[in-house]
Amino acid sequence: MMGTRGADLPARALVPAAVLTAAACAVPAVRQLDGLGAVGGAGATGWTVCCVLAAVHAGCVVLTRERGPWAGLAAPGRAGRAREADGAPPLVFPVLLAGVFLLPPSGAALVAVPGALLAPLGAGAGQRLWHAARLVLALYAAGLVRALCERACGAQGAVQRAELPLALVAAPFVAVTFALVLAVLDGTRTAVSGGRVPATLRRGLCPRTVGPHLVHGAAGLMMAVLWRSPYGPVAGLFVLLPMLLSSWGFAQYRAERAAYRATIGSLVKSVDIKDRYTCGHGERVGRACALIARELGMGERRAEELRLAGLLHDVGKLGVPTRVLRKNGPLTPAERQEIERHPELGDEIVRGIGFLGEARPAILHHHERYDGDGYPYGLAGARIPQAARIVAVADAFDAMTSTRSYRRGRPVDAALAELERCAGSQFDPQAVGALVRALAKHDWARLVADVPGPPSALDAEDASAARAGAGHGAAAGGRPGGGNVPAR
Amino acid sequence: MEARLPAARRLRTVPAMYAAAAVLGGAALCVTVWRGLEEPGTALAFGLLVAVGELARVPLPGSDGRSRSAGPLAGAAALGYAMLDAAGGEPALHGAAQVVAVVMTGSLVGMVPHVALGRPPALDVAARTVLGVGFVAVCFQLLHGGGPLYCSGAPGPVHALCLLGLTLLTGLFDAVLGATTAAEHTGRSYAPLLREELRIRCGIVPAIAASGAVLALAVAVAGLWALPVLGLPLLLTQIAFRRHAAVRATHRQTVLSLARVTDISGHTPGGHARRVAALCRSVGRELGLSGRELTVLEYAALLHDVGQLSLVDPVPGGATEPLEGRERRRIALSGASVVRRAGIPGRGTGGAEVADVVERQADPYRQQPVTARVLRTVNAYEELRLGGAGTPGRGAEGALERLRAATAQDHEPRVVEALSRVVMRGRGA
């Protein structure tokens, strides 16, 4: 993603510029906090409040670090991306936003600094400074908006007097401003480093990011109200407990979901143990299915079901004798019949799993042909479930393009041409068209670069070559049962 | 290790708990009706929160679905009402009786839709909630304004800390009640159950209770507006718990499917993995394993034969026990690679531990962790009992006899004895 030498300049200037702006925002705190007088119930001065909040924030960050005792609480996001982007576990936001309600803008901005500098971003000082600067700027902006809101609806001191509906008005504005400034800063950074800006902005402003911030804003407000109540700062910090509980609940959910996905993975992996020719086949077919589903405009939920369907479509091979699956050379009619039972066996294996949705009929019918000559039931055309038609296309595509120990894979273009040739007879033209369109936009080799290929029997030492070969290569040989390879 | 309770005592405490809860609830209701409801707005708000929480009841993560408790929202709302000494600056006038009556009514109302849909009412949970809330309310009345243990004058940080201490005490009380019920339902002895309850609850219940304290303080300071604001994170928590339970169920179904694979492929006799898993669980309980170890053991038992898929020809009858040690270990390694390759993250779900148990199921017992010992012995028992293709089944007695003869190296005597107790009990029942 590195640009040319000329485009490098804004990328290098961005972090220092952000740090300088942040410093300019935070420096007035020195004078303002001195002049603030008592703000806490226990007669705490502005400096005390700022230091306590900063210490709590830093403590939360340290505890939820990668190897910290509460590591599980930090939101990993999708493949760790969100964690990198936010660099902060969700627990810290109520603390930061409480600062917005308790302190003047510059003081609120200062609260984030020590914790942000301790954040585990792994990328060195530059990354930490950037992270600190973006939090400082976002909090400063949120503080300004808070002051504006309070002036606009005459709510100055509402937090102090615990006038709740009135004090609550500012909370959503503060939360949205905070999220907005963070998203804009991230977008700027993506822009100068040549990334895709709309994706960054969308991630920063989607309901899944802003929604939690609204809750954090309300919790931060409650924290400020209790902090200034006769019960004092201790009561304010208690508000973190429900937030902790909530983070813990979501962390448990994520862990269980990861375990579930891993178990699905081991189901697929055990197919690989039996049929070593097809290592990684399920994973690649799953991705191709999801690609087709999205291209056909299906929702995320159906795309996920189709990914599962592709992943598990050959699971029935677990029920076919290993000797037959691994046989080199032509199969006898009896052996062929054994192999052709695998869709039904697969259906039998996944019978007990709820939530598979469309994946189950897809597993049962993925060897039906569009013209009705397939198995197990000889369904034709629209009577074949759509998911099964998609899996059939993805299955054939991967069977043709991947390298097997007995032959090299074909190039993607040749495989697509072959699919188009058989569209209408063997395959659903709609699904083939969707795959062709999707692969015009995405590079298949890159999409499956991380899927391990089969251990190459031709060249046992060079497994990496087989992996690199998955997706391109030339010359194909047919093998019965080895996927939906079009018959010549 | 685990002394069993005499049957007579086992049957007494749970009805006693129900009776105590009924008496307490009834009396509180009568007193409240007789005196009239103080501050009906506050009572209604808290009662509503309890009802909503009860309606969206969820099992707590890590509780195995058996040991249940009030969900975060209902629990926090109930405790919050019990510890409320003011609302929006005005002193609260409700007494302990009204607290119990409101919470009980709220949870019964929340239970109505469940019962209407044909689900059994969670009466044990309701009884525990009523007793727990009664306990907190009485403690609180003793501590706060004018009570005999009255400590702090003006509301201040000390007051807040007192509430926190009270909530920890509540967690302990709830765990004791939970362990009592569990001891009666399962017939296991009390101490390990209490330990288990405390382990499951040492984080969650105090956090829920502390959320109750926050509700109480926030309502005292800012009035009823604080309820929706702080109720939101608790409701989100409940949603997270619910999703967790759903994924957990699906995960379990998937593991069961994976366990059936060797049956379908003809490597093992039908239902072998399920039988071994069920028996492993009983033996593990008999040996006093913790809930987490039991889950690891159960998953490992379900998946212990997956390694046989790597065999080109199935072992006759799926019996690995007669095989040579080296071959058995190779199969175990292959099975572990399936479980481990799946990369089930270690903490929380025990994936790495499951793989470890599967891998070491064929080792001599002195080198095995206790879970793997149980798995090895139970698996051998099942194979011996039913027999394989060449060997006739020996039946339970014969199988146990054979295992006892092999306690020098292969099977741990303690595990074999636990197994024989479980088998004998199953026969007696």
JSON list of N, CA, C and O in Angstrom, two decimals, chain B residues 137-172:
[
{"chain": "B", "resi": 137, "resn": "ALA", "atom": "N", "xyz": [-32.44, -7.28, 51.72]},
{"chain": "B", "resi": 137, "resn": "ALA", "atom": "CA", "xyz": [-33.30, -6.21, 52.22]},
{"chain": "B", "resi": 137, "resn": "ALA", "atom": "C", "xyz": [-33.19, -6.11, 53.73]},
{"chain": "B", "resi": 137, "resn": "ALA", "atom": "O", "xyz": [-33.08, -5.01, 54.30]},
{"chain": "B", "resi": 138, "resn": "VAL", "atom": "N", "xyz": [-33.19, -7.26, 54.40]},
{"chain": "B", "resi": 138, "resn": "VAL", "atom": "CA", "xyz": [-33.09, -7.23, 55.87]},
{"chain": "B", "resi": 138, "resn": "VAL", "atom": "C", "xyz": [-31.74, -6.69, 56.31]},
{"chain": "B", "resi": 138, "resn": "VAL", "atom": "O", "xyz": [-31.64, -5.81, 57.17]},
{"chain": "B", "resi": 139, "resn": "CYS", "atom": "N", "xyz": [-30.65, -7.19, 55.66]},
{"chain": "B", "resi": 139, "resn": "CYS", "atom": "CA", "xyz": [-29.31, -6.69, 55.99]},
{"chain": "B", "resi": 139, "resn": "CYS", "atom": "C", "xyz": [-29.26, -5.18, 55.82]},
{"chain": "B", "resi": 139, "resn": "CYS", "atom": "O", "xyz": [-28.72, -4.46, 56.64]},
{"chain": "B", "resi": 140, "resn": "PHE", "atom": "N", "xyz": [-29.85, -4.73, 54.71]},
{"chain": "B", "resi": 140, "resn": "PHE", "atom": "CA", "xyz": [-29.78, -3.31, 54.40]},
{"chain": "B", "resi": 140, "resn": "PHE", "atom": "C", "xyz": [-30.53, -2.49, 55.43]},
{"chain": "B", "resi": 140, "resn": "PHE", "atom": "O", "xyz": [-30.06, -1.44, 55.87]},
{"chain": "B", "resi": 141, "resn": "GLN", "atom": "N", "xyz": [-31.70, -3.00, 55.82]},
{"chain": "B", "resi": 141, "resn": "GLN", "atom": "CA", "xyz": [-32.47, -2.25, 56.83]},
{"chain": "B", "resi": 141, "resn": "GLN", "atom": "C", "xyz": [-31.71, -2.16, 58.15]},
{"chain": "B", "resi": 141, "resn": "GLN", "atom": "O", "xyz": [-31.82, -1.19, 58.88]},
{"chain": "B", "resi": 142, "resn": "LEU", "atom": "N", "xyz": [-30.92, -3.22, 58.44]},
{"chain": "B", "resi": 142, "resn": "LEU", "atom": "CA", "xyz": [-30.13, -3.18, 59.66]},
{"chain": "B", "resi": 142, "resn": "LEU", "atom": "C", "xyz": [-29.03, -2.13, 59.57]},
{"chain": "B", "resi": 142, "resn": "LEU", "atom": "O", "xyz": [-28.65, -1.51, 60.58]},
{"chain": "B", "resi": 143, "resn": "LEU", "atom": "N", "xyz": [-28.48, -1.96, 58.35]},
{"chain": "B", "resi": 143, "resn": "LEU", "atom": "CA", "xyz": [-27.34, -1.05, 58.19]},
{"chain": "B", "resi": 143, "resn": "LEU", "atom": "C", "xyz": [-27.77, 0.41, 58.04]},
{"chain": "B", "resi": 143, "resn": "LEU", "atom": "O", "xyz": [-27.09, 1.30, 58.50]},
{"chain": "B", "resi": 144, "resn": "HIS", "atom": "N", "xyz": [-28.88, 0.62, 57.36]},
{"chain": "B", "resi": 144, "resn": "HIS", "atom": "CA", "xyz": [-29.14, 1.99, 56.92]},
{"chain": "B", "resi": 144, "resn": "HIS", "atom": "C", "xyz": [-30.02, 2.72, 57.91]},
{"chain": "B", "resi": 144, "resn": "HIS", "atom": "O", "xyz": [-30.52, 2.16, 58.87]},
{"chain": "B", "resi": 145, "resn": "GLY", "atom": "N", "xyz": [-30.18, 3.99, 57.65]},
{"chain": "B", "resi": 145, "resn": "GLY", "atom": "CA", "xyz": [-30.77, 4.98, 58.54]},
{"chain": "B", "resi": 145, "resn": "GLY", "atom": "C", "xyz": [-31.54, 4.44, 59.74]},
{"chain": "B", "resi": 145, "resn": "GLY", "atom": "O", "xyz": [-32.66, 3.96, 59.59]},
{"chain": "B", "resi": 146, "resn": "GLY", "atom": "N", "xyz": [-30.97, 4.50, 60.91]},
{"chain": "B", "resi": 146, "resn": "GLY", "atom": "CA", "xyz": [-31.71, 4.17, 62.12]},
{"chain": "B", "resi": 146, "resn": "GLY", "atom": "C", "xyz": [-31.69, 2.72, 62.50]},
{"chain": "B", "resi": 146, "resn": "GLY", "atom": "O", "xyz": [-32.09, 2.37, 63.61]},
{"chain": "B", "resi": 147, "resn": "GLY", "atom": "N", "xyz": [-31.22, 1.83, 61.65]},
{"chain": "B", "resi": 147, "resn": "GLY", "atom": "CA", "xyz": [-31.14, 0.42, 61.99]},
{"chain": "B", "resi": 147, "resn": "GLY", "atom": "C", "xyz": [-30.14, 0.18, 63.10]},
{"chain": "B", "resi": 147, "resn": "GLY", "atom": "O", "xyz": [-29.34, 1.05, 63.42]},
{"chain": "B", "resi": 148, "resn": "PRO", "atom": "N", "xyz": [-30.17, -1.02, 63.70]},
{"chain": "B", "resi": 148, "resn": "PRO", "atom": "CA", "xyz": [-29.29, -1.29, 64.84]},
{"chain": "B", "resi": 148, "resn": "PRO", "atom": "C", "xyz": [-27.80, -1.24, 64.47]},
{"chain": "B", "resi": 148, "resn": "PRO", "atom": "O", "xyz": [-26.97, -0.97, 65.34]},
{"chain": "B", "resi": 149, "resn": "LEU", "atom": "N", "xyz": [-27.47, -1.54, 63.20]},
{"chain": "B", "resi": 149, "resn": "LEU", "atom": "CA", "xyz": [-26.05, -1.54, 62.82]},
{"chain": "B", "resi": 149, "resn": "LEU", "atom": "C", "xyz": [-25.69, -0.27, 62.07]},
{"chain": "B", "resi": 149, "resn": "LEU", "atom": "O", "xyz": [-24.69, -0.21, 61.37]},
{"chain": "B", "resi": 150, "resn": "TYR", "atom": "N", "xyz": [-26.52, 0.73, 62.22]},
{"chain": "B", "resi": 150, "resn": "TYR", "atom": "CA", "xyz": [-26.37, 1.99, 61.49]},
{"chain": "B", "resi": 150, "resn": "TYR", "atom": "C", "xyz": [-24.95, 2.53, 61.63]},
{"chain": "B", "resi": 150, "resn": "TYR", "atom": "O", "xyz": [-24.47, 2.74, 62.74]},
{"chain": "B", "resi": 151, "resn": "CYS", "atom": "N", "xyz": [-24.26, 2.73, 60.51]},
{"chain": "B", "resi": 151, "resn": "CYS", "atom": "CA", "xyz": [-22.85, 3.11, 60.65]},
{"chain": "B", "resi": 151, "resn": "CYS", "atom": "C", "xyz": [-22.56, 4.53, 60.18]},
{"chain": "B", "resi": 151, "resn": "CYS", "atom": "O", "xyz": [-22.05, 5.35, 60.94]},
{"chain": "B", "resi": 152, "resn": "SER", "atom": "N", "xyz": [-22.89, 4.84, 58.93]},
{"chain": "B", "resi": 152, "resn": "SER", "atom": "CA", "xyz": [-22.44, 6.14, 58.43]},
{"chain": "B", "resi": 152, "resn": "SER", "atom": "C", "xyz": [-23.57, 7.15, 58.51]},
{"chain": "B", "resi": 152, "resn": "SER", "atom": "O", "xyz": [-24.73, 6.83, 58.29]},
{"chain": "B", "resi": 153, "resn": "GLY", "atom": "N", "xyz": [-23.23, 8.35, 58.79]},
{"chain": "B", "resi": 153, "resn": "GLY", "atom": "CA", "xyz": [-24.23, 9.40, 58.90]},
{"chain": "B", "resi": 153, "resn": "GLY", "atom": "C", "xyz": [-24.74, 9.82, 57.55]},
{"chain": "B", "resi": 153, "resn": "GLY", "atom": "O", "xyz": [-25.66, 9.22, 57.00]},
{"chain": "B", "resi": 154, "resn": "ALA", "atom": "N", "xyz": [-24.11, 10.83, 56.97]},
{"chain": "B", "resi": 154, "resn": "ALA", "atom": "CA", "xyz": [-24.54, 11.34, 55.66]},
{"chain": "B", "resi": 154, "resn": "ALA", "atom": "C", "xyz": [-24.18, 10.32, 54.59]},
{"chain": "B", "resi": 154, "resn": "ALA", "atom": "O", "xyz": [-23.26, 9.54, 54.75]},
{"chain": "B", "resi": 155, "resn": "PRO", "atom": "N", "xyz": [-24.95, 10.32, 53.46]},
{"chain": "B", "resi": 155, "resn": "PRO", "atom": "CA", "xyz": [-24.54, 9.45, 52.35]},
{"chain": "B", "resi": 155, "resn": "PRO", "atom": "C", "xyz": [-23.16, 9.85, 51.88]},
{"chain": "B", "resi": 155, "resn": "PRO", "atom": "O", "xyz": [-22.88, 11.03, 51.70]},
{"chain": "B", "resi": 156, "resn": "GLY", "atom": "N", "xyz": [-22.29, 8.91, 51.75]},
{"chain": "B", "resi": 156, "resn": "GLY", "atom": "CA", "xyz": [-20.92, 9.22, 51.32]},
{"chain": "B", "resi": 156, "resn": "GLY", "atom": "C", "xyz": [-20.26, 7.99, 50.80]},
{"chain": "B", "resi": 156, "resn": "GLY", "atom": "O", "xyz": [-20.90, 6.95, 50.63]},
{"chain": "B", "resi": 157, "resn": "PRO", "atom": "N", "xyz": [-18.95, 8.08, 50.53]},
{"chain": "B", "resi": 157, "resn": "PRO", "atom": "CA", "xyz": [-18.23, 6.93, 49.97]},
{"chain": "B", "resi": 157, "resn": "PRO", "atom": "C", "xyz": [-18.34, 5.69, 50.84]},
{"chain": "B", "resi": 157, "resn": "PRO", "atom": "O", "xyz": [-18.40, 4.57, 50.33]},
{"chain": "B", "resi": 158, "resn": "VAL", "atom": "N", "xyz": [-18.39, 5.87, 52.17]},
{"chain": "B", "resi": 158, "resn": "VAL", "atom": "CA", "xyz": [-18.46, 4.72, 53.06]},
{"chain": "B", "resi": 158, "resn": "VAL", "atom": "C", "xyz": [-19.75, 3.94, 52.79]},
{"chain": "B", "resi": 158, "resn": "VAL", "atom": "O", "xyz": [-19.76, 2.70, 52.71]},
{"chain": "B", "resi": 159, "resn": "HIS", "atom": "N", "xyz": [-20.82, 4.69, 52.62]},
{"chain": "B", "resi": 159, "resn": "HIS", "atom": "CA", "xyz": [-22.11, 4.10, 52.29]},
{"chain": "B", "resi": 159, "resn": "HIS", "atom": "C", "xyz": [-22.00, 3.25, 51.03]},
{"chain": "B", "resi": 159, "resn": "HIS", "atom": "O", "xyz": [-22.44, 2.09, 50.99]},
{"chain": "B", "resi": 160, "resn": "ALA", "atom": "N", "xyz": [-21.35, 3.83, 50.00]},
{"chain": "B", "resi": 160, "resn": "ALA", "atom": "CA", "xyz": [-21.21, 3.10, 48.73]},
{"chain": "B", "resi": 160, "resn": "ALA", "atom": "C", "xyz": [-20.41, 1.82, 48.95]},
{"chain": "B", "resi": 160, "resn": "ALA", "atom": "O", "xyz": [-20.78, 0.75, 48.43]},
{"chain": "B", "resi": 161, "resn": "LEU", "atom": "N", "xyz": [-19.35, 1.90, 49.73]},
{"chain": "B", "resi": 161, "resn": "LEU", "atom": "CA", "xyz": [-18.52, 0.71, 49.95]},
{"chain": "B", "resi": 161, "resn": "LEU", "atom": "C", "xyz": [-19.29, -0.34, 50.76]},
{"chain": "B", "resi": 161, "resn": "LEU", "atom": "O", "xyz": [-19.13, -1.54, 50.54]},
{"chain": "B", "resi": 162, "resn": "CYS", "atom": "N", "xyz": [-20.12, 0.13, 51.70]},
{"chain": "B", "resi": 162, "resn": "CYS", "atom": "CA", "xyz": [-20.96, -0.80, 52.48]},
{"chain": "B", "resi": 162, "resn": "CYS", "atom": "C", "xyz": [-21.85, -1.59, 51.53]},
{"chain": "B", "resi": 162, "resn": "CYS", "atom": "O", "xyz": [-22.00, -2.81, 51.67]},
{"chain": "B", "resi": 163, "resn": "LEU", "atom": "N", "xyz": [-22.44, -0.88, 50.58]},
{"chain": "B", "resi": 163, "resn": "LEU", "atom": "CA", "xyz": [-23.32, -1.55, 49.62]},
{"chain": "B", "resi": 163, "resn": "LEU", "atom": "C", "xyz": [-22.55, -2.62, 48.86]},
{"chain": "B", "resi": 163, "resn": "LEU", "atom": "O", "xyz": [-23.04, -3.74, 48.66]},
{"chain": "B", "resi": 164, "resn": "LEU", "atom": "N", "xyz": [-21.32, -2.29, 48.47]},
{"chain": "B", "resi": 164, "resn": "LEU", "atom": "CA", "xyz": [-20.52, -3.25, 47.71]},
{"chain": "B", "resi": 164, "resn": "LEU", "atom": "C", "xyz": [-20.25, -4.50, 48.56]},
{"chain": "B", "resi": 164, "resn": "LEU", "atom": "O", "xyz": [-20.35, -5.64, 48.09]},
{"chain": "B", "resi": 165, "resn": "GLY", "atom": "N", "xyz": [-19.92, -4.26, 49.84]},
{"chain": "B", "resi": 165, "resn": "GLY", "atom": "CA", "xyz": [-19.67, -5.39, 50.74]},
{"chain": "B", "resi": 165, "resn": "GLY", "atom": "C", "xyz": [-20.91, -6.26, 50.86]},
{"chain": "B", "resi": 165, "resn": "GLY", "atom": "O", "xyz": [-20.85, -7.50, 50.81]},
{"chain": "B", "resi": 166, "resn": "LEU", "atom": "N", "xyz": [-22.04, -5.59, 50.97]},
{"chain": "B", "resi": 166, "resn": "LEU", "atom": "CA", "xyz": [-23.31, -6.31, 51.10]},
{"chain": "B", "resi": 166, "resn": "LEU", "atom": "C", "xyz": [-23.57, -7.18, 49.86]},
{"chain": "B", "resi": 166, "resn": "LEU", "atom": "O", "xyz": [-24.03, -8.32, 49.97]},
{"chain": "B", "resi": 167, "resn": "THR", "atom": "N", "xyz": [-23.21, -6.62, 48.69]},
{"chain": "B", "resi": 167, "resn": "THR", "atom": "CA", "xyz": [-23.45, -7.39, 47.48]},
{"chain": "B", "resi": 167, "resn": "THR", "atom": "C", "xyz": [-22.58, -8.65, 47.43]},
{"chain": "B", "resi": 167, "resn": "THR", "atom": "O", "xyz": [-23.02, -9.70, 46.98]},
{"chain": "B", "resi": 168, "resn": "LEU", "atom": "N", "xyz": [-21.34, -8.55, 47.93]},
{"chain": "B", "resi": 168, "resn": "LEU", "atom": "CA", "xyz": [-20.48, -9.74, 47.95]},
{"chain": "B", "resi": 168, "resn": "LEU", "atom": "C", "xyz": [-21.09, -10.81, 48.85]},
{"chain": "B", "resi": 168, "resn": "LEU", "atom": "O", "xyz": [-21.08, -11.99, 48.54]},
{"chain": "B", "resi": 169, "resn": "LEU", "atom": "N", "xyz": [-21.62, -10.36, 49.97]},
{"chain": "B", "resi": 169, "resn": "LEU", "atom": "CA", "xyz": [-22.27, -11.28, 50.90]},
{"chain": "B", "resi": 169, "resn": "LEU", "atom": "C", "xyz": [-23.45, -11.97, 50.21]},
{"chain": "B", "resi": 169, "resn": "LEU", "atom": "O", "xyz": [-23.69, -13.16, 50.38]},
{"chain": "B", "resi": 170, "resn": "THR", "atom": "N", "xyz": [-24.16, -11.19, 49.39]},
{"chain": "B", "resi": 170, "resn": "THR", "atom": "CA", "xyz": [-25.29, -11.76, 48.65]},
{"chain": "B", "resi": 170, "resn": "THR", "atom": "C", "xyz": [-24.84, -12.85, 47.71]},
{"chain": "B", "resi": 170, "resn": "THR", "atom": "O", "xyz": [-25.48, -13.90, 47.60]},
{"chain": "B", "resi": 171, "resn": "GLY", "atom": "N", "xyz": [-23.72, -12.59, 47.02]},
{"chain": "B", "resi": 171, "resn": "GLY", "atom": "CA", "xyz": [-23.19, -13.59, 46.11]},
{"chain": "B", "resi": 171, "resn": "GLY", "atom": "C", "xyz": [-22.92, -14.89, 46.84]},
{"chain": "B", "resi": 171, "resn": "GLY", "atom": "O", "xyz": [-23.26, -15.98, 46.37]},
{"chain": "B", "resi": 172, "resn": "LEU", "atom": "N", "xyz": [-22.33, -14.78, 48.01]},
{"chain": "B", "resi": 172, "resn": "LEU", "atom": "CA", "xyz": [-22.02, -15.97, 48.81]},
{"chain": "B", "resi": 172, "resn": "LEU", "atom": "C", "xyz": [-23.30, -16.70, 49.19]},
{"chain": "B", "resi": 172, "resn": "LEU", "atom": "O", "xyz": [-23.42, -17.93, 49.08]}
]
